[in-house]
CSV table of C-alpha atoms and ligand atoms in Angstrom, one decimal:
chain,number,residue,atom,x,y,z
A,168,UNK,CA,0.2,0.3,0.1
A,169,UNK,CA,1.5,3.2,-0.8
A,170,UNK,CA,2.4,5.2,2.0
A,171,UNK,CA,0.1,8.7,1.2
A,172,UNK,CA,-2.9,6.2,1.3
A,173,UNK,CA,-2.1,4.7,4.3
A,174,UNK,CA,-1.6,7.8,5.6
A,175,UNK,CA,-5.1,8.8,3.9
A,176,UNK,CA,-6.6,5.9,6.3
A,177,UNK,CA,-5.1,6.1,9.3
A,178,UNK,CA,-6.1,9.8,9.0
A,179,UNK,CA,-10.1,8.4,8.4
A,180,UNK,CA,-9.7,6.0,11.4
A,181,UNK,CA,-9.1,9.0,13.4
A,182,UNK,CA,-11.7,10.7,12.6
A,183,UNK,CA,-13.7,8.2,13.1
A,184,UNK,CA,-13.0,7.5,16.4
A,185,UNK,CA,-13.4,10.9,17.4
A,186,UNK,CA,-16.5,11.2,16.1
A,187,UNK,CA,-17.2,7.9,17.9
A,188,UNK,CA,-15.9,9.3,21.2
A,189,UNK,CA,-17.9,12.6,20.9
A,190,UNK,CA,-20.9,10.7,20.1
A,191,UNK,CA,-20.5,8.8,23.4
A,192,UNK,CA,-20.6,12.1,25.4
A,193,UNK,CA,-22.8,11.7,28.2
A,194,UNK,CA,-26.2,13.7,27.3
A,195,UNK,CA,-28.2,14.3,30.2
A,196,UNK,CA,-32.3,14.3,29.0
A,197,UNK,CA,-31.4,14.8,25.3
A,198,UNK,CA,-29.3,17.2,25.5
A,199,UNK,CA,-26.0,17.2,22.9
A,200,UNK,CA,-22.8,18.4,23.8
A,201,UNK,CA,-19.8,18.2,21.7
A,202,UNK,CA,-16.3,20.5,20.6
A,203,UNK,CA,-17.5,22.5,17.4
A,204,UNK,CA,-15.7,21.6,14.5
A,205,UNK,CA,-12.7,20.1,16.4
A,206,UNK,CA,-10.3,16.7,16.5
A,207,UNK,CA,-7.8,16.7,18.6
A,208,UNK,CA,-6.5,16.0,22.3
A,209,UNK,CA,-9.3,17.9,24.0
A,210,UNK,CA,-12.6,16.4,25.9
A,211,UNK,CA,-15.8,17.8,26.4
A,212,UNK,CA,-18.2,16.2,29.4
A,213,UNK,CA,-21.9,17.3,31.0
A,214,UNK,CA,-23.8,16.4,33.7
A,215,UNK,CA,-26.8,17.1,35.0
A,216,UNK,CA,-27.3,19.3,38.1
A,217,UNK,CA,-30.9,19.7,38.1
A,218,UNK,CA,-34.3,19.7,35.6
A,219,UNK,CA,-32.7,22.3,33.4
A,220,UNK,CA,-29.4,22.6,34.7
A,221,UNK,CA,-26.8,21.0,33.5
A,222,UNK,CA,-22.4,21.5,34.0
A,223,UNK,CA,-20.3,21.2,31.0
A,224,UNK,CA,-16.6,20.5,31.9
A,225,UNK,CA,-13.8,20.9,29.0
A,226,UNK,CA,-10.3,19.3,29.3
A,227,UNK,CA,-7.7,21.0,27.0
A,228,UNK,CA,-5.5,17.7,27.4
A,229,UNK,CA,-2.6,20.2,25.7
A,230,UNK,CA,-4.5,21.6,23.9
A,231,UNK,CA,-3.8,25.6,23.2
A,232,UNK,CA,-6.1,26.1,20.1
A,233,UNK,CA,-9.1,28.4,21.1
A,234,UNK,CA,-12.1,26.0,21.6
A,235,UNK,CA,-15.9,26.5,21.4
A,236,UNK,CA,-18.6,24.1,22.9
A,237,UNK,CA,-21.7,23.4,21.0
A,238,UNK,CA,-24.6,22.9,23.4
A,239,UNK,CA,-27.8,21.5,21.8
A,240,UNK,CA,-30.8,21.2,23.7
A,241,UNK,CA,-34.0,19.4,23.0
A,242,UNK,CA,-36.8,21.5,20.8
A,243,UNK,CA,-39.4,19.1,20.5
A,244,UNK,CA,-40.8,16.3,22.7
A,245,UNK,CA,-40.3,15.5,26.4
A,246,UNK,CA,-37.3,16.5,27.2
A,247,UNK,CA,-38.0,20.2,25.4
A,248,UNK,CA,-36.0,23.1,27.1
A,249,UNK,CA,-37.5,26.6,27.3
A,250,UNK,CA,-34.8,27.5,25.0
A,251,UNK,CA,-36.0,31.3,25.5
A,252,UNK,CA,-35.1,31.4,29.3
A,253,UNK,CA,-31.7,29.9,29.0
A,254,UNK,CA,-28.1,31.4,30.1
A,255,UNK,CA,-24.9,30.3,30.5
A,256,UNK,CA,-22.5,31.3,33.4
A,257,UNK,CA,-19.0,30.5,34.5
A,258,UNK,CA,-18.3,28.8,38.0
A,259,UNK,CA,-17.3,32.5,39.9
A,260,UNK,CA,-21.4,33.3,38.6
A,261,UNK,CA,-20.2,35.6,35.8
A,262,UNK,CA,-22.9,35.3,32.3
A,263,UNK,CA,-20.8,34.2,29.5
A,264,UNK,CA,-21.5,35.5,25.7
A,265,UNK,CA,-23.2,32.6,24.1
A,266,UNK,CA,-23.3,32.9,19.9
A,267,UNK,CA,-26.6,31.6,18.3
A,268,UNK,CA,-28.4,32.1,14.8
A,269,UNK,CA,-31.3,33.8,15.1
A,270,UNK,CA,-33.9,31.5,14.9
A,271,UNK,CA,-32.7,28.0,16.4
A,272,UNK,CA,-31.9,29.1,19.9
A,273,UNK,CA,-31.9,26.1,21.3
A,274,UNK,CA,-28.5,25.4,19.7
A,275,UNK,CA,-25.3,27.2,21.5
A,276,UNK,CA,-22.1,28.1,20.6
A,277,UNK,CA,-20.1,28.5,23.9
A,278,UNK,CA,-16.2,30.1,23.7
A,279,UNK,CA,-14.3,28.6,25.9
A,280,UNK,CA,-11.6,30.5,28.4
A,281,UNK,CA,-8.3,30.1,28.2
A,282,UNK,CA,-8.0,29.6,32.0
A,283,UNK,CA,-11.2,28.0,32.7
A,284,UNK,CA,-12.9,24.8,31.3
A,285,UNK,CA,-16.2,24.7,33.1
A,286,UNK,CA,-19.5,26.4,32.9
A,287,UNK,CA,-23.1,25.9,33.8
A,288,UNK,CA,-26.2,26.3,31.2
A,289,UNK,CA,-29.3,26.7,32.9
A,290,UNK,CA,-32.7,27.7,32.0
A,291,UNK,CA,-34.1,30.9,34.6
A,292,UNK,CA,-37.6,31.1,36.0
A,293,UNK,CA,-39.7,33.6,33.7
A,294,UNK,CA,-40.7,36.6,35.7
A,295,UNK,CA,-43.8,35.5,34.8
A,296,UNK,CA,-45.4,32.1,34.7
A,297,UNK,CA,-45.9,31.3,31.0
A,298,UNK,CA,-48.4,28.9,30.5
A,299,UNK,CA,-47.8,26.0,28.2
A,300,UNK,CA,-50.4,25.4,25.4
A,301,UNK,CA,-51.4,22.3,26.3
A,302,UNK,CA,-55.3,23.4,27.0
A,303,UNK,CA,-56.5,22.3,23.6
A,304,UNK,CA,-57.4,19.0,24.5
A,305,UNK,CA,-59.6,20.0,27.8
A,306,UNK,CA,-61.3,22.0,25.2
A,307,UNK,CA,-63.1,18.7,23.6
A,308,UNK,CA,-65.9,17.3,25.6
A,309,UNK,CA,-66.5,13.5,25.2
A,310,UNK,CA,-69.8,11.9,26.1
A,311,UNK,CA,-69.0,9.2,28.3
A,312,UNK,CA,-71.4,6.5,27.2
A,313,UNK,CA,-71.6,7.4,23.6
A,314,UNK,CA,-67.9,8.7,23.0
A,315,UNK,CA,-68.8,11.4,20.6
A,316,UNK,CA,-66.9,14.4,21.1
A,317,UNK,CA,-68.0,17.9,20.9
A,318,UNK,CA,-65.0,20.8,20.4
A,319,UNK,CA,-65.6,24.2,21.9
A,320,UNK,CA,-64.5,27.0,19.7
A,321,UNK,CA,-60.8,28.1,20.1
A,322,UNK,CA,-61.3,31.3,18.6
A,323,UNK,CA,-63.3,34.1,18.2
A,324,UNK,CA,-67.1,34.4,16.3
A,325,UNK,CA,-67.0,30.3,17.0
A,326,UNK,CA,-64.3,29.7,14.1
A,327,UNK,CA,-62.0,26.5,14.8
A,328,UNK,CA,-58.7,27.6,13.8
A,329,UNK,CA,-56.7,30.5,13.4
A,330,UNK,CA,-54.3,31.4,10.6
A,331,UNK,CA,-51.9,34.4,10.2
A,332,UNK,CA,-50.2,35.6,6.9
A,333,UNK,CA,-46.7,36.7,7.5
A,334,UNK,CA,-44.2,38.8,5.1
A,335,UNK,CA,-40.7,39.2,6.2
A,336,UNK,CA,-37.8,41.4,5.2
A,337,UNK,CA,-39.7,44.6,4.3
A,338,UNK,CA,-39.6,44.6,0.8
A,339,UNK,CA,-41.1,46.8,-1.8
A,340,UNK,CA,-43.3,44.3,-3.1
A,341,UNK,CA,-45.2,44.1,-0.1
A,342,UNK,CA,-46.6,47.5,-0.4
A,343,UNK,CA,-47.1,47.0,-4.3
A,344,UNK,CA,-48.6,43.5,-4.9
A,345,UNK,CA,-49.0,41.8,-0.9
A,346,UNK,CA,-50.8,44.2,0.6
A,347,UNK,CA,-53.3,45.1,-2.5
A,348,UNK,CA,-54.0,41.8,-3.2
A,349,UNK,CA,-54.5,40.7,0.5
A,350,UNK,CA,-57.2,43.7,0.7
A,351,UNK,CA,-58.8,42.4,-2.5
A,352,UNK,CA,-59.6,38.8,-0.1
A,353,UNK,CA,-60.2,41.1,3.0
A,354,UNK,CA,-57.4,39.1,5.1
A,355,UNK,CA,-54.9,40.8,7.1
A,356,UNK,CA,-51.2,40.2,6.4
A,357,UNK,CA,-48.7,40.7,9.6
A,358,UNK,CA,-45.2,42.2,7.9
A,359,UNK,CA,-42.2,41.6,9.8
A,360,UNK,CA,-39.8,44.5,8.9
A,361,UNK,CA,-36.3,45.6,9.4
A,362,UNK,CA,-36.6,49.7,9.8
A,363,UNK,CA,-33.0,50.4,9.4
A,364,UNK,CA,-31.6,52.9,9.4
A,365,UNK,CA,-28.6,52.7,7.3
A,366,UNK,CA,-26.0,51.9,8.7
A,367,UNK,CA,-22.1,53.9,8.4
A,368,UNK,CA,-20.0,51.6,5.9
A,369,UNK,CA,-22.6,49.2,4.8
A,370,UNK,CA,-23.8,49.3,1.4
A,371,UNK,CA,-27.1,47.6,2.3
A,372,UNK,CA,-30.3,49.4,1.5
A,373,UNK,CA,-33.2,49.4,4.0
A,374,UNK,CA,-36.3,50.1,1.7
A,375,UNK,CA,-38.6,50.3,5.2
A,376,UNK,CA,-36.8,53.4,5.2
A,377,UNK,CA,-36.5,54.6,2.0
A,378,UNK,CA,-40.6,53.9,1.7
A,379,UNK,CA,-41.2,55.2,5.2
A,380,UNK,CA,-43.9,57.4,4.4
A,381,UNK,CA,-45.5,54.5,2.3
A,382,UNK,CA,-45.9,52.4,5.7
A,383,UNK,CA,-46.6,55.0,7.7
A,384,UNK,CA,-49.7,55.7,5.9
A,385,UNK,CA,-50.6,51.8,5.5
A,386,UNK,CA,-50.6,51.6,9.2
A,387,UNK,CA,-53.1,54.8,9.4
A,388,UNK,CA,-55.2,52.3,7.6
A,389,UNK,CA,-55.3,50.1,10.3
A,390,UNK,CA,-56.2,47.0,8.2
A,391,UNK,CA,-52.2,45.3,8.5
A,392,UNK,CA,-50.2,44.4,10.9
A,393,UNK,CA,-46.3,45.2,11.7
A,394,UNK,CA,-43.7,43.3,13.6
A,395,UNK,CA,-40.1,43.2,14.6
A,396,UNK,CA,-37.3,41.4,11.8
A,397,UNK,CA,-34.8,43.3,13.9
A,398,UNK,CA,-33.6,47.0,13.2
A,399,UNK,CA,-30.4,45.2,10.0
A,400,UNK,CA,-31.4,41.8,9.6
A,401,UNK,CA,-27.4,41.2,10.4
A,402,UNK,CA,-27.4,39.6,14.0
A,403,UNK,CA,-25.8,41.3,17.0
A,404,UNK,CA,-22.4,41.2,18.8
A,405,UNK,CA,-22.9,41.9,22.4
A,406,UNK,CA,-25.5,42.7,24.5
A,407,UNK,CA,-26.1,46.8,23.8
A,408,UNK,CA,-26.1,45.8,20.0
A,409,UNK,CA,-28.6,43.2,20.2
A,410,UNK,CA,-30.6,45.6,23.0
A,411,UNK,CA,-30.6,47.9,19.8
A,412,UNK,CA,-31.3,45.9,17.4
A,413,UNK,CA,-34.5,44.8,18.4
A,414,UNK,CA,-35.4,48.0,20.7
A,415,UNK,CA,-34.9,50.3,18.0
A,416,UNK,CA,-36.8,48.1,15.4
A,417,UNK,CA,-39.7,48.4,17.8
A,418,UNK,CA,-39.7,52.0,18.7
A,419,UNK,CA,-39.9,52.5,15.1
A,420,UNK,CA,-42.9,50.7,15.0
A,421,UNK,CA,-44.5,51.8,18.0
A,422,UNK,CA,-44.1,55.2,16.2
A,423,UNK,CA,-46.3,54.0,13.4
A,424,UNK,CA,-49.1,52.5,15.3
A,425,UNK,CA,-49.5,55.3,18.3
A,426,UNK,CA,-52.2,54.5,20.7
A,427,UNK,CA,-52.2,50.5,19.9
A,428,UNK,CA,-50.8,48.2,22.2
A,429,UNK,CA,-47.1,47.6,22.1
A,430,UNK,CA,-47.4,43.9,21.8
A,431,UNK,CA,-45.6,42.6,18.5
A,432,UNK,CA,-44.0,39.2,17.4
A,433,UNK,CA,-40.5,38.8,16.7
A,434,UNK,CA,-38.0,36.9,14.7
A,435,UNK,CA,-34.8,37.7,14.9
A,436,UNK,CA,-33.7,36.6,10.8
A,437,UNK,CA,-32.9,33.3,9.2
A,438,UNK,CA,-28.7,33.2,8.6
A,439,UNK,CA,-28.1,36.1,11.4
A,440,UNK,CA,-25.7,35.5,14.2
A,441,UNK,CA,-26.6,36.8,17.9
A,442,UNK,CA,-24.2,37.1,20.6
A,443,UNK,CA,-25.4,37.7,23.8
A,444,UNK,CA,-25.1,37.0,27.5
A,445,UNK,CA,-28.4,37.3,28.0
A,446,UNK,CA,-31.7,35.2,27.3
A,447,UNK,CA,-34.0,35.8,24.8
A,448,UNK,CA,-36.6,36.3,27.0
A,449,UNK,CA,-34.8,39.1,28.7
A,450,UNK,CA,-35.4,40.9,25.4
A,451,UNK,CA,-38.6,39.7,24.6
A,452,UNK,CA,-39.8,41.2,27.8
A,453,UNK,CA,-38.3,44.2,27.7
A,454,UNK,CA,-39.6,45.1,24.8
A,455,UNK,CA,-43.4,43.4,24.7
A,456,UNK,CA,-42.3,41.3,22.1
A,457,UNK,CA,-43.5,37.6,21.8
A,458,UNK,CA,-41.1,34.6,19.9
A,459,UNK,CA,-42.2,34.0,16.5
A,460,UNK,CA,-39.1,32.0,15.6
A,461,UNK,CA,-40.6,28.4,14.7
A,462,UNK,CA,-43.5,26.9,13.5
A,463,UNK,CA,-44.3,28.8,10.6
A,464,UNK,CA,-44.9,27.2,7.1
A,465,UNK,CA,-42.1,28.9,4.6
A,466,UNK,CA,-44.3,29.5,1.2
A,467,UNK,CA,-40.6,30.4,-1.2
A,468,UNK,CA,-41.7,28.9,-4.6
A,469,UNK,CA,-38.2,27.1,-4.0
A,470,UNK,CA,-39.6,24.9,-1.5
A,471,UNK,CA,-41.7,23.1,-4.1
A,472,UNK,CA,-45.5,22.1,-4.2
A,473,UNK,CA,-46.3,25.3,-1.7
A,474,UNK,CA,-49.9,25.1,-2.9
A,475,UNK,CA,-50.5,22.2,-1.7
A,476,UNK,CA,-48.4,22.2,1.5
A,477,UNK,CA,-50.6,24.9,2.3
A,478,UNK,CA,-53.7,23.3,2.1
A,479,UNK,CA,-52.2,20.2,4.3
A,480,UNK,CA,-51.1,22.4,6.8
A,481,UNK,CA,-54.6,24.7,7.0
A,482,UNK,CA,-56.5,21.3,6.9
A,483,UNK,CA,-54.6,19.8,9.6
A,484,UNK,CA,-54.6,23.1,11.6
A,485,UNK,CA,-58.4,23.1,11.0
A,486,UNK,CA,-58.9,19.7,12.2
A,487,UNK,CA,-57.0,20.5,15.6
A,488,UNK,CA,-58.5,23.7,16.2
A,489,UNK,CA,-54.8,24.8,16.3
A,490,UNK,CA,-52.9,28.5,14.8
A,491,UNK,CA,-51.5,28.0,11.5
A,492,UNK,CA,-48.9,30.3,10.3
A,493,UNK,CA,-47.0,30.9,7.1
A,494,UNK,CA,-44.5,33.2,6.0
A,495,UNK,CA,-43.5,35.1,2.5
A,496,UNK,CA,-40.6,36.6,1.4
A,497,UNK,CA,-41.5,38.6,-2.0
A,498,UNK,CA,-44.3,38.4,-3.9
A,499,UNK,CA,-44.4,38.7,-7.6
A,500,UNK,CA,-43.1,36.8,-11.1
A,501,UNK,CA,-39.6,35.9,-10.9
A,502,UNK,CA,-39.6,36.4,-6.8
A,503,UNK,CA,-39.6,34.1,-4.0
A,504,UNK,CA,-43.3,33.9,-4.4
A,505,UNK,CA,-45.2,34.0,-8.1
A,506,UNK,CA,-48.3,36.1,-7.9
A,507,UNK,CA,-50.2,33.1,-8.9
A,508,UNK,CA,-48.8,31.0,-5.9
A,509,UNK,CA,-49.7,33.7,-3.7
A,510,UNK,CA,-53.1,34.0,-4.8
A,511,UNK,CA,-54.1,30.3,-5.1
A,512,UNK,CA,-53.1,30.0,-1.0
A,513,UNK,CA,-55.3,32.9,-0.7
A,514,UNK,CA,-57.8,31.2,-2.8
A,515,UNK,CA,-57.7,27.9,-0.5
A,516,UNK,CA,-58.0,30.0,2.9
A,517,UNK,CA,-60.8,31.4,1.4
A,518,UNK,CA,-62.7,28.3,0.5
A,519,UNK,CA,-62.8,27.7,4.5
A,520,UNK,CA,-63.1,31.5,5.5
A,521,UNK,CA,-66.2,30.7,7.7
A,522,UNK,CA,-63.8,28.4,9.8
A,523,UNK,CA,-61.1,30.5,9.7
A,524,UNK,CA,-60.2,33.7,12.3
A,525,UNK,CA,-57.5,35.1,9.7
A,526,UNK,CA,-56.1,37.9,11.4
A,527,UNK,CA,-52.6,39.5,12.6
A,528,UNK,CA,-49.8,37.9,14.5
A,529,UNK,CA,-50.3,40.0,17.7
A,530,UNK,CA,-54.0,39.6,17.7
A,531,UNK,CA,-53.9,35.7,17.8
A,532,UNK,CA,-51.3,35.3,20.3
A,533,UNK,CA,-53.3,38.2,22.3
A,534,UNK,CA,-56.5,36.2,22.0
A,535,UNK,CA,-54.5,32.7,22.6
A,536,UNK,CA,-52.6,33.8,26.0
A,537,UNK,CA,-56.0,35.3,27.3
A,538,UNK,CA,-58.0,32.1,26.4
A,539,UNK,CA,-55.1,29.9,28.4
A,540,UNK,CA,-55.0,32.3,31.3
A,541,UNK,CA,-58.8,32.4,31.2
A,542,UNK,CA,-59.1,29.0,31.1
A,543,UNK,CA,-56.2,28.5,34.3
A,544,UNK,CA,-58.7,31.1,36.1
A,545,UNK,CA,-61.6,28.7,35.6
A,546,UNK,CA,-60.1,25.6,36.3
A,547,UNK,CA,-58.8,27.0,39.9
B,787,ZN,ZN1,-35.3,37.7,7.1
């Protein structure tokens, strides 16, 4: 065997061995802890310290290069962590900077300090206990003798399910296409905007800012809703930057909706990177936002067969009495969603209109929260 080939086989075996070893890292209740993009002598282990608390220990074993620990918390199923309430502290109690991507808050990247290799990952109790949304079962009354079920209406005016239609990135086609078409159907849309302003040194244009007067006029009509997609869709480096990215966008939106509820949906944007010592909950509560980063059906044509996917999603949500969320980017020929496909989906929503509450995301969120709280009060 040629020495070169022998070398590469040995290297391959080493990689396989390290992959196997890292897969064997103790993973308390579905949590995955690994060294990020690393093979070498350093190792990482994790032990559970409580329900939503674990200690991570890195042994450098002579490794001198910078190390990052990747912690992935279960986002579905029985062991789901409340990822928005999670923070990381070193053993002296100092909060550490954690890197995350905008719409996957359950995946944490923690840079390891040179002089300390241990840290604690934990979920804080939210300041106001957030009731879990599992009350939908309670809303079905079953006759013990016949087994017949009657579903109590979950939504206003006896509607069976709710539908929100979201548009991301404040694109000009939202004003020129989406709004007039939604009005034809009599539907409310939620527009998730990046209000900017343009930053020094950036070549990015912020169409929300250049079309400010049109957005203002739109909000005066009051039939559409705005939501927060961060000021610049670029992530943030540090707590202050993150506070500004969320806070200044919220302020810009509140300015256009004076006297209205401050509550709005927040989605930090796909492909963005956020570095903060804080929990996402801290920013959500500070600016009256609720997290809208998951559970939405992407409607870009590139995902394929979107009209069918929408029909299926809507039927599922109708059968379960739930909130169906979809989101678009740009509307028009050759853009993310063609006008024909956009209209085809709205036609399907129209067919179900008598059973559907089609509303803004904040409207639906607020109603559902009141319903759950109301249910709790009645249960007490
Ligand atoms: Zn976006």
